[in-house]
CSV table of C-alpha atoms and ligand atoms in Angstrom, one decimal:
chain,number,residue,atom,x,y,z
P,172,MET,CA,3.3,24.1,22.2
P,173,ALA,CA,0.2,23.0,21.7
P,174,SER,CA,-0.6,24.7,17.9
P,175,ARG,CA,-4.2,25.3,17.3
P,176,TYR,CA,-3.9,23.4,13.8
P,177,GLN,CA,-3.4,19.5,13.7
P,178,ALA,CA,-4.0,17.6,10.1
P,179,PRO,CA,-7.6,17.3,9.2
P,180,ARG,CA,-9.5,14.3,10.2
P,181,GLY,CA,-8.9,11.0,9.1
P,182,THR,CA,-4.5,12.0,8.1
P,183,PHE,CA,-1.7,11.7,9.8
P,184,ASP,CA,1.6,13.2,10.2
P,185,VAL,CA,4.2,10.3,9.6
P,186,LEU,CA,7.3,11.1,12.8
P,187,PRO,CA,10.7,10.3,11.7
P,188,ASP,CA,10.4,6.7,14.3
P,189,GLN,CA,7.1,5.5,11.7
P,190,ALA,CA,8.7,7.0,8.9
P,191,ARG,CA,11.8,3.7,9.6
P,192,ALA,CA,9.1,1.3,9.5
P,193,ARG,CA,7.5,2.4,6.4
P,194,ALA,CA,10.9,2.5,4.4
P,195,ARG,CA,11.4,-1.6,5.5
P,196,VAL,CA,7.9,-2.6,4.3
P,197,GLU,CA,9.3,0.1,0.3
P,198,ALA,CA,11.8,-1.2,0.2
P,199,THR,CA,10.8,-4.9,1.1
P,200,ALA,CA,8.2,-4.4,-1.8
P,201,ALA,CA,10.3,-2.6,-4.1
P,202,GLY,CA,12.8,-5.7,-4.1
P,203,ILE,CA,10.4,-8.2,-4.2
P,204,LEU,CA,8.1,-6.5,-7.4
P,205,ALA,CA,11.7,-5.9,-8.9
P,206,ARG,CA,12.7,-8.9,-9.2
P,207,ALA,CA,9.6,-10.4,-10.6
P,208,GLY,CA,10.2,-8.4,-13.0
P,209,TYR,CA,7.6,-5.0,-12.1
P,210,GLU,CA,8.6,-1.2,-13.3
P,211,SER,CA,7.2,1.1,-11.0
P,212,ILE,CA,5.2,3.9,-12.0
P,213,GLN,CA,3.6,6.8,-11.1
P,214,THR,CA,0.6,8.5,-12.0
P,215,PRO,CA,-1.0,12.3,-10.4
P,216,SER,CA,-3.1,12.6,-7.4
P,217,PHE,CA,-6.1,13.4,-8.8
P,218,GLU,CA,-7.5,12.6,-12.0
P,219,ASP,CA,-11.4,13.1,-14.4
P,220,THR,CA,-14.0,12.3,-11.9
P,221,ASP,CA,-15.7,10.7,-14.6
P,222,LEU,CA,-12.5,7.9,-14.8
P,223,PHE,CA,-13.4,6.9,-11.5
P,224,GLU,CA,-17.6,6.7,-12.1
P,225,ARG,CA,-16.7,4.1,-14.9
P,226,GLY,CA,-13.9,2.2,-13.7
P,227,VAL,CA,-14.6,1.8,-10.0
P,228,GLY,CA,-18.7,1.9,-11.1
P,229,ARG,CA,-21.6,4.0,-10.1
P,230,SER,CA,-23.1,1.9,-7.6
P,231,THR,CA,-19.8,1.4,-5.5
P,232,ASP,CA,-19.4,3.0,-2.3
P,233,ILE,CA,-16.4,4.3,-3.0
P,234,VAL,CA,-17.9,6.4,-5.9
P,235,ARG,CA,-21.5,7.6,-4.3
P,236,LYS,CA,-20.3,8.0,-0.8
P,237,GLU,CA,-16.3,8.0,-0.5
P,238,MET,CA,-14.6,10.6,-3.3
P,239,PHE,CA,-13.2,14.0,-2.7
P,240,THR,CA,-14.1,15.6,-5.7
P,241,PHE,CA,-13.6,19.1,-6.5
P,242,GLU,CA,-13.9,21.4,-9.7
P,243,ASP,CA,-10.9,23.3,-10.3
P,244,LYS,CA,-11.0,26.8,-11.8
P,245,GLY,CA,-11.5,26.1,-15.0
P,246,GLY,CA,-15.1,24.4,-14.0
P,247,ARG,CA,-14.1,20.4,-14.6
P,248,SER,CA,-14.9,18.1,-11.6
P,249,LEU,CA,-11.5,16.6,-10.7
P,250,THR,CA,-10.9,13.5,-7.9
P,251,LEU,CA,-8.3,12.9,-5.4
P,252,ARG,CA,-7.9,9.4,-6.5
P,253,PRO,CA,-9.1,7.4,-4.3
P,254,GLU,CA,-7.6,3.3,-6.2
P,255,GLY,CA,-4.7,3.1,-8.6
P,256,THR,CA,-6.0,0.5,-10.5
P,257,ALA,CA,-8.4,2.6,-13.2
P,258,PRO,CA,-6.0,5.6,-13.8
P,259,ILE,CA,-2.7,3.1,-14.5
P,260,CYS,CA,-5.4,1.8,-17.0
P,261,ARG,CA,-6.0,5.5,-18.3
P,262,ALA,CA,-2.4,5.7,-18.3
P,263,TYR,CA,-1.8,2.1,-19.8
P,264,LEU,CA,-4.1,3.7,-22.8
P,265,GLU,CA,-3.1,6.3,-23.2
P,266,HIS,CA,0.4,6.2,-23.6
P,267,GLY,CA,-0.1,3.9,-26.1
P,268,MET,CA,1.0,0.5,-23.5
P,269,HIS,CA,-0.9,-2.3,-25.8
P,270,LYS,CA,1.7,-2.0,-28.5
P,271,LEU,CA,4.5,-3.1,-25.6
P,272,ALA,CA,5.0,-6.7,-25.8
P,273,GLN,CA,2.7,-8.2,-23.5
P,274,PRO,CA,1.8,-8.3,-20.1
P,275,VAL,CA,3.0,-4.8,-19.6
P,276,LYS,CA,4.0,-5.3,-15.1
P,277,LEU,CA,3.6,-2.4,-13.1
P,278,SER,CA,3.3,-1.5,-9.7
P,279,TYR,CA,2.9,1.5,-7.5
P,280,VAL,CA,3.1,3.2,-4.1
P,281,GLY,CA,1.2,6.1,-2.7
P,282,PRO,CA,-1.5,7.8,-0.9
P,283,PHE,CA,-4.3,7.6,-2.0
P,284,PHE,CA,-7.8,9.2,-1.1
P,285,ARG,CA,-11.1,8.2,0.6
P,286,HIS,CA,-14.0,10.1,2.5
P,287,GLU,CA,-14.6,6.9,4.7
P,288,ARG,CA,-15.7,7.2,8.9
P,289,PRO,CA,-11.9,7.3,10.4
P,290,GLN,CA,-11.2,4.1,12.7
P,291,ALA,CA,-8.0,2.5,13.4
P,292,GLY,CA,-7.4,1.1,9.8
P,293,ARG,CA,-9.3,3.0,8.1
P,294,TYR,CA,-8.0,7.0,7.4
P,295,ARG,CA,-8.9,9.3,4.7
P,296,GLN,CA,-6.0,9.5,3.4
P,297,PHE,CA,-3.6,6.4,2.8
P,298,HIS,CA,-1.1,4.3,1.3
P,299,GLN,CA,-1.0,1.4,-1.2
P,300,ILE,CA,1.7,-0.7,-2.4
P,301,GLY,CA,-0.2,-2.2,-5.8
P,302,LEU,CA,1.0,-3.4,-9.3
P,303,GLU,CA,-1.3,-4.4,-12.0
P,304,CYS,CA,-0.1,-6.9,-14.8
P,305,ILE,CA,-2.0,-5.9,-17.5
P,306,GLY,CA,-2.6,-7.6,-20.8
P,307,THR,CA,-2.7,-11.9,-20.1
P,308,ALA,CA,-5.6,-13.5,-19.3
P,309,SER,CA,-3.7,-16.1,-18.1
P,310,PRO,CA,-4.3,-17.8,-14.7
P,311,LEU,CA,-0.7,-18.4,-14.2
P,312,ALA,CA,-0.6,-14.1,-14.2
P,313,ASP,CA,-3.3,-14.3,-11.2
P,314,ALA,CA,-1.1,-17.1,-9.4
P,315,GLU,CA,1.9,-14.9,-9.2
P,316,ALA,CA,0.7,-11.8,-8.9
P,317,ILE,CA,-0.9,-13.5,-5.4
P,318,MET,CA,2.3,-14.9,-4.4
P,319,LEU,CA,4.1,-11.8,-4.5
P,320,LEU,CA,1.6,-10.8,-2.4
P,321,SER,CA,2.1,-13.5,-0.2
P,322,ASP,CA,5.8,-13.5,-0.2
P,323,LEU,CA,5.3,-9.8,0.6
P,324,LEU,CA,4.2,-10.5,3.4
P,325,GLY,CA,5.7,-13.4,4.4
P,326,GLU,CA,8.9,-11.5,4.2
P,327,LEU,CA,7.8,-8.6,6.4
P,328,GLY,CA,6.7,-10.8,9.1
P,329,VAL,CA,2.9,-9.9,9.2
P,330,PRO,CA,1.4,-12.8,11.6
P,331,GLY,CA,-1.7,-14.8,10.9
P,332,VAL,CA,-2.2,-14.0,7.5
P,333,GLU,CA,-4.9,-15.8,5.4
P,334,LEU,CA,-5.9,-16.1,2.0
P,335,HIS,CA,-8.9,-15.6,0.6
P,336,LEU,CA,-10.0,-16.8,-2.7
P,337,GLY,CA,-13.3,-16.5,-4.7
P,338,SER,CA,-14.2,-16.2,-8.6
P,339,LEU,CA,-16.8,-13.5,-9.9
P,340,GLY,CA,-16.2,-15.4,-13.1
P,341,SER,CA,-16.6,-13.9,-16.4
P,342,LEU,CA,-18.7,-10.7,-17.6
P,343,ASP,CA,-21.8,-13.2,-19.2
P,344,SER,CA,-21.7,-15.5,-16.2
P,345,ARG,CA,-21.7,-12.9,-13.5
P,346,LYS,CA,-25.0,-11.9,-15.4
P,347,ALA,CA,-26.5,-14.8,-15.3
P,348,TYR,CA,-25.5,-15.2,-11.8
P,349,LEU,CA,-26.6,-11.9,-10.6
P,350,ASP,CA,-29.9,-12.2,-11.9
P,351,GLU,CA,-30.4,-15.5,-9.6
P,352,LEU,CA,-28.9,-14.1,-7.2
P,353,LYS,CA,-31.2,-10.8,-7.3
P,354,ALA,CA,-34.8,-13.3,-7.7
P,355,HIS,CA,-33.8,-15.3,-4.3
P,356,LEU,CA,-33.4,-11.4,-2.3
P,357,HIS,CA,-36.1,-10.3,-4.1
P,358,ALA,CA,-38.3,-14.0,-3.2
P,359,HIS,CA,-36.6,-12.5,0.8
P,360,GLU,CA,-37.5,-9.0,0.9
P,361,GLY,CA,-39.0,-8.3,4.2
P,362,ASP,CA,-36.2,-9.8,5.7
P,363,LEU,CA,-33.8,-7.6,4.2
P,364,SER,CA,-32.0,-4.2,6.0
P,365,ALA,CA,-33.1,-1.3,4.2
P,366,ASP,CA,-29.5,-0.6,2.7
P,367,VAL,CA,-29.8,-3.8,1.1
P,368,ARG,CA,-33.2,-4.0,-0.2
P,369,GLU,CA,-32.6,-0.6,-1.7
P,370,ARG,CA,-29.5,-1.7,-3.9
P,371,ILE,CA,-31.3,-5.1,-5.0
P,372,ASP,CA,-31.1,-4.3,-8.5
P,373,VAL,CA,-28.4,-2.1,-7.7
P,374,ASN,CA,-25.4,-4.3,-6.6
P,375,PRO,CA,-26.8,-7.4,-5.1
P,376,LEU,CA,-23.3,-8.7,-4.0
P,377,ARG,CA,-23.4,-6.1,-1.3
P,378,ALA,CA,-25.6,-8.2,0.6
P,379,PHE,CA,-22.9,-11.1,1.1
P,380,ASP,CA,-21.2,-8.4,3.5
P,381,SER,CA,-24.0,-6.8,5.1
P,382,ASP,CA,-23.5,-7.2,9.3
P,383,HIS,CA,-27.9,-7.0,10.1
P,384,GLU,CA,-29.1,-10.6,11.4
P,385,GLY,CA,-32.1,-11.2,8.9
P,386,THR,CA,-29.7,-10.6,5.4
P,387,ARG,CA,-27.3,-12.9,6.8
P,388,GLY,CA,-30.1,-15.5,7.2
P,389,VAL,CA,-31.1,-14.7,3.3
P,390,MET,CA,-27.6,-15.1,2.2
P,391,ALA,CA,-26.7,-18.5,4.4
P,392,SER,CA,-29.0,-20.2,1.6
P,393,ALA,CA,-27.8,-17.9,-1.2
P,394,PRO,CA,-26.8,-19.1,-4.5
P,395,THR,CA,-22.7,-18.6,-4.3
P,396,ILE,CA,-21.4,-17.4,-7.9
P,397,VAL,CA,-18.4,-20.2,-7.4
P,398,ASP,CA,-21.1,-22.7,-7.5
P,399,ALA,CA,-22.0,-21.5,-10.3
P,400,LEU,CA,-18.9,-21.2,-12.0
P,401,GLU,CA,-18.9,-23.2,-15.5
P,402,GLY,CA,-17.4,-23.4,-18.8
P,403,GLU,CA,-13.9,-21.8,-19.1
P,404,ASP,CA,-14.3,-19.8,-16.0
P,405,GLY,CA,-14.6,-22.8,-14.4
P,406,GLU,CA,-11.4,-23.9,-15.8
P,407,HIS,CA,-9.4,-20.7,-14.9
P,408,PHE,CA,-10.5,-21.0,-11.5
P,409,ALA,CA,-8.9,-24.4,-11.4
P,410,GLU,CA,-6.0,-23.4,-12.9
P,411,VAL,CA,-5.4,-20.7,-10.4
P,412,ARG,CA,-6.1,-23.2,-7.9
P,413,ALA,CA,-3.3,-25.7,-9.0
P,414,GLN,CA,-0.8,-23.4,-8.9
P,415,LEU,CA,-1.0,-22.0,-5.9
P,416,ASP,CA,-1.3,-25.6,-4.8
P,417,ALA,CA,1.4,-26.7,-6.2
P,418,ALA,CA,3.1,-23.6,-4.9
P,419,GLY,CA,2.2,-24.4,-1.1
P,420,ILE,CA,0.3,-21.1,0.0
P,421,ALA,CA,-2.8,-22.0,1.7
P,422,TYR,CA,-6.2,-20.3,1.3
P,423,VAL,CA,-9.8,-21.3,1.8
P,424,ILE,CA,-12.4,-20.7,-0.9
P,425,ASP,CA,-14.8,-18.0,-0.3
P,426,PRO,CA,-17.7,-17.8,-1.8
P,427,THR,CA,-19.3,-15.0,-0.6
P,428,LEU,CA,-16.1,-12.7,-1.0
P,429,VAL,CA,-16.6,-9.5,-2.7
P,430,ARG,CA,-14.5,-6.8,-3.2
P,431,GLY,CA,-15.9,-2.6,-3.1
P,432,LEU,CA,-15.1,-2.4,-7.1
P,433,ASP,CA,-17.0,-3.2,-9.6
P,434,TYR,CA,-14.4,-3.9,-12.1
P,435,TYR,CA,-13.7,-7.6,-10.9
P,436,THR,CA,-14.1,-10.7,-12.5
P,437,ARG,CA,-13.1,-14.0,-12.2
P,438,THR,CA,-10.3,-14.6,-9.5
P,439,ILE,CA,-11.1,-12.3,-6.7
P,440,PHE,CA,-8.6,-11.9,-3.1
P,441,SER,CA,-7.6,-10.6,-0.2
P,442,PHE,CA,-5.6,-11.5,2.4
P,443,VAL,CA,-6.7,-10.2,5.6
P,444,CYS,CA,-5.3,-10.5,9.7
P,445,ASP,CA,-7.0,-11.3,12.7
P,446,ALA,CA,-4.8,-9.1,14.2
P,447,LEU,CA,-6.5,-6.1,12.8
P,448,GLY,CA,-9.9,-6.1,14.7
P,449,ALA,CA,-12.5,-4.9,12.2
P,450,GLN,CA,-10.9,-3.9,9.0
P,451,SER,CA,-9.1,-6.8,8.4
P,452,GLU,CA,-8.6,-7.0,5.1
P,453,VAL,CA,-4.4,-5.8,4.9
P,454,GLY,CA,-4.3,-6.6,1.3
P,455,GLY,CA,-6.5,-7.8,-2.1
P,456,GLY,CA,-7.3,-7.5,-6.3
P,457,GLY,CA,-8.1,-9.8,-8.5
P,458,ARG,CA,-8.5,-9.5,-12.0
P,459,TYR,CA,-10.7,-7.0,-14.4
P,460,ASP,CA,-10.3,-8.6,-17.2
P,461,GLY,CA,-13.2,-5.6,-18.8
P,462,LEU,CA,-11.8,-2.2,-17.3
P,463,ILE,CA,-9.7,-1.4,-19.8
P,464,GLU,CA,-12.2,-1.5,-22.5
P,465,GLN,CA,-14.9,0.1,-20.4
P,466,LEU,CA,-12.1,3.2,-21.0
P,467,GLY,CA,-12.6,3.0,-24.2
P,468,GLY,CA,-9.5,0.8,-25.0
P,469,PRO,CA,-9.1,-2.2,-26.3
P,470,ALA,CA,-10.8,-5.6,-24.7
P,471,THR,CA,-7.7,-6.5,-22.3
P,472,PRO,CA,-7.2,-8.8,-19.3
P,473,ALA,CA,-5.4,-7.7,-16.2
P,474,VAL,CA,-5.8,-8.7,-12.7
P,475,GLY,CA,-3.9,-6.9,-9.5
P,476,TRP,CA,-3.7,-5.6,-6.4
P,477,ALA,CA,-3.2,-3.2,-3.6
P,478,VAL,CA,-2.1,-3.9,-0.1
P,479,GLY,CA,-2.6,-0.9,2.6
P,480,ILE,CA,0.7,0.2,3.8
P,481,GLU,CA,-0.7,1.5,7.5
P,482,ARG,CA,-3.1,-1.8,7.7
P,483,ILE,CA,0.9,-3.9,7.2
P,484,LEU,CA,2.3,-1.5,10.1
P,485,LEU,CA,-0.7,-1.9,12.5
P,486,ALA,CA,-0.4,-5.8,12.0
P,487,LEU,CA,3.1,-6.0,13.1
P,488,ASP,CA,3.0,-3.4,15.6
P,489,GLU,CA,6.9,-2.8,16.2
P,490,GLU,CA,8.9,-0.2,15.6
P,491,GLU,CA,12.3,-0.2,13.5
P,492,ALA,CA,15.3,0.7,15.8
P,493,ALA,CA,17.0,3.7,14.8
P,494,ALA,CA,20.0,3.0,13.0
P,495,GLY,CA,22.9,5.0,14.4
P,496,ARG,CA,25.7,6.9,13.4
P,497,ASP,CA,29.2,5.6,12.2
P,498,GLY,CA,30.4,8.6,13.8
P,499,PHE,CA,29.3,12.0,15.9
P,500,ILE,CA,32.7,15.3,15.4
P,501,ALA,CA,32.5,17.3,17.9
P,502,VAL,CA,35.0,20.1,19.3
P,503,GLY,CA,36.9,20.9,22.0
P,504,ASP,CA,37.1,24.7,21.0
P,505,PRO,CA,34.1,26.1,18.9
P,506,GLY,CA,37.2,27.6,16.9
P,507,GLN,CA,37.0,24.8,15.0
P,508,ARG,CA,33.6,23.8,13.9
P,509,GLN,CA,34.3,25.2,10.1
P,510,ARG,CA,36.7,21.9,10.3
P,511,ALA,CA,34.5,19.6,12.2
P,512,MET,CA,31.8,20.3,8.8
P,513,ALA,CA,34.8,19.9,6.4
P,514,ILE,CA,35.7,16.9,7.4
P,515,ALA,CA,32.3,15.6,7.9
P,516,VAL,CA,31.8,16.6,4.5
P,517,GLU,CA,34.8,14.4,3.7
P,518,LEU,CA,33.1,11.5,6.2
P,519,ARG,CA,29.9,11.6,4.7
P,520,ASN,CA,31.1,11.5,0.1
P,521,ALA,CA,33.1,7.7,1.9
P,522,GLY,CA,29.9,6.5,2.3
P,523,LEU,CA,29.8,7.4,6.3
P,524,ALA,CA,26.7,8.8,8.5
P,525,VAL,CA,28.1,11.6,10.2
P,526,GLU,CA,26.6,14.6,12.0
P,527,VAL,CA,28.7,17.4,13.7
P,528,ASP,CA,27.0,19.6,16.8
P,529,LEU,CA,25.2,22.1,15.0
P,530,ALA,CA,23.0,23.3,18.8
P,531,GLY,CA,27.0,25.2,20.1
P,532,ARG,CA,26.4,22.4,22.9
P,533,GLY,CA,30.0,22.1,25.5
P,534,MET,CA,32.2,19.4,25.3
P,535,LYS,CA,29.8,17.5,27.9
P,536,GLY,CA,27.0,17.9,26.4
P,537,GLN,CA,28.4,17.0,22.3
P,538,LEU,CA,29.2,13.6,24.3
P,539,LYS,CA,26.0,12.9,25.2
P,540,HIS,CA,24.0,14.4,22.4
P,541,ALA,CA,26.8,12.1,20.5
P,542,ASP,CA,25.0,9.4,22.6
P,543,ARG,CA,22.2,9.7,21.7
P,544,ILE,CA,21.8,9.7,18.3
P,545,GLY,CA,23.8,5.7,18.0
P,546,ALA,CA,26.9,7.4,17.5
P,547,ARG,CA,29.6,4.5,17.4
P,548,GLN,CA,32.6,7.0,17.6
P,549,VAL,CA,33.3,10.7,19.0
P,550,LEU,CA,36.2,12.5,16.2
P,551,ILE,CA,37.1,15.2,19.6
P,552,LEU,CA,39.1,18.1,17.1
P,553,GLU,CA,41.8,19.7,19.6
P,554,ALA,CA,42.0,23.6,19.0
P,555,ASP,CA,46.2,23.1,18.3
P,556,GLY,CA,45.1,20.6,14.8
P,557,SER,CA,44.9,17.4,16.9
P,558,ALA,CA,42.2,15.0,17.2
P,559,GLN,CA,41.1,12.3,19.3
P,560,LEU,CA,38.6,8.8,18.6
P,561,ARG,CA,36.4,8.3,20.6
P,562,ASP,CA,34.9,4.9,20.8
P,563,MET,CA,31.6,5.3,22.4
P,564,THR,CA,30.6,1.7,23.1
P,565,THR,CA,34.1,1.2,25.7
P,566,GLY,CA,35.0,4.9,26.4
P,567,GLU,CA,38.2,4.4,25.2
P,568,GLN,CA,40.1,7.5,23.6
P,569,ARG,CA,43.4,7.2,21.5
P,570,VAL,CA,44.6,10.3,19.2
P,571,ALA,CA,43.6,9.5,15.6
P,572,ASP,CA,45.5,10.2,12.3
P,573,THR,CA,43.8,13.7,11.2
P,574,GLY,CA,45.5,12.2,7.5
P,575,ASN,CA,43.4,8.9,7.5
P,576,LEU,CA,40.4,9.8,9.3
P,577,VAL,CA,38.1,7.2,7.0
P,578,ASP,CA,40.8,4.3,7.7
P,579,GLU,CA,40.7,6.2,11.1
P,580,MET,CA,37.2,5.8,11.6
P,581,THR,CA,36.3,2.4,9.3
P,582,GLY,CA,39.3,0.8,10.9
P,583,GLY,CA,40.4,0.8,7.5
P,584,GLU,CA,37.4,-1.4,6.1
P,585,ALA,CA,35.8,1.6,3.6
U,192,HAM,P1,-9.1,-2.4,-1.8
U,192,HAM,O1,-9.5,-3.4,-1.5
U,192,HAM,O2,-10.2,-1.3,-2.2
U,192,HAM,O3,-8.7,-2.3,-3.5
U,192,HAM,O4,-7.7,-1.8,-1.6
U,192,HAM,C1,-7.1,-1.8,-1.1
U,192,HAM,C2,-6.2,-1.8,0.3
U,192,HAM,O5,-6.3,-0.8,0.9
U,192,HAM,C3,-7.1,-2.1,1.0
U,192,HAM,O6,-6.9,-3.8,1.1
U,192,HAM,C4,-6.2,-1.8,2.2
U,192,HAM,O7,-5.1,-2.3,3.1
U,192,HAM,C5,-6.5,-0.7,1.8
U,192,HAM,N1,-7.3,0.1,1.9
U,192,HAM,C6,-8.2,0.6,1.7
U,192,HAM,N2,-9.1,1.8,2.5
U,192,HAM,C7,-7.9,2.4,3.3
U,192,HAM,C8,-8.6,3.4,4.4
U,192,HAM,N3,-9.7,4.6,3.7
U,192,HAM,N4,-7.5,2.7,5.1
U,192,HAM,C9,-6.5,2.4,4.9
U,192,HAM,N5,-6.4,2.1,4.5
U,192,HAM,C10,-6.9,1.4,3.2
U,192,HAM,C11,-8.0,-1.1,-4.7
U,192,HAM,O8,-8.2,-0.6,-4.2
U,192,HAM,C12,-7.9,-1.8,-5.6
U,192,HAM,N6,-7.0,-1.1,-7.3
U,192,HAM,C13,-7.1,-3.2,-5.6
U,192,HAM,C14,-6.3,-3.8,-6.8
U,192,HAM,C15,-5.9,-3.6,-7.7
U,192,HAM,N7,-7.3,-4.3,-7.8
U,192,HAM,C16,-6.9,-4.4,-8.7
U,192,HAM,N8,-6.2,-4.2,-8.9
């Protein structure tokens, strides 16, 4: 029966078949990040709008076009979080984490919201797994962060992944470079798309992202920041690369790499996957040495990334097989239902995955259902208090010792 309601545009329900694959992604990430000393943090689903305007940047598409912003009953402007880095920096400052031993290593998983045009791999509510390593400028932290994302995608088996690496320099050298880039764009204004032309002075880097033919021509001869890196910026980038080389992580230097958030400084990276089509980035991030100061805190260098869970699942394109059940408890006589439930509770407490019939099926129906849910054994309770144990793979059935059902069902291995 079709309902007249549907999930809102750009959102989706996670049904049990998909939930299993998701759980595997989250568990794999949790293991990798915990072993590297990252601790979990959770922040609210919405924040003051100003946090994102300041943190992500007023000139970005995210802030200009994609935020779900609303007023609460007290007249405050709130926004469903479009990303996690600004909220975590807010929490870092709010809870005085700058007084802890540095760096503070945090990881997160949860829903994020962007009002984008929905397509495969692009939703209005999506889910990220991410990490933030706050309080160190060391290039080792950049390299470790990249290695962890590489490990995660590798362990999950995401195929055809390529790492793109770039550097934006520090805030100062970036400014000098941006002036150079703006001059180049102004010199070729006539060939640019209207959108790029309008934003030359606000966000010239986005010109590298354009699909417009004229703009692409202009960008082919544009100065690149990677070539312009000097002094400590150059050394930092060289050190990140040396660490990745030593770890055997392949990458391509991408001088045109830009990311849709304003807070990045120095290292930026993006893991792309050809199986994904148009939305080819599976995850990415970079260093954001100016963000915490921008939010009113002390100058605090940091680096992090986020990966889209839906994009991972899309790239993997496989469903997790159902886990199956250790057992099912069937009743030959309806009077045995209470006893079946008591036995199920006892077996569950012993760690077994056991179900009982909740639908009032006859014996044939119960066996069919046990088969459907992948039960390995069925315990059949008889009216006289005895029980039979049926092996669902061989079809063999024998009398069960009702005084010792845990051992009976585990073959004594529990
Ligand atoms: P981002 O590149 O905006 O970075 O998003 C990270 C990932 O989230 C993307 O690579 C993509 O997989 C996924 N994603 C983004 N938008 C959507 C969407 N509309 N639908 C589905 N998936 C999406 C950040 O958010 C930064 N906070 C990452 C970071 C952490 N940088 C430093 N620390």
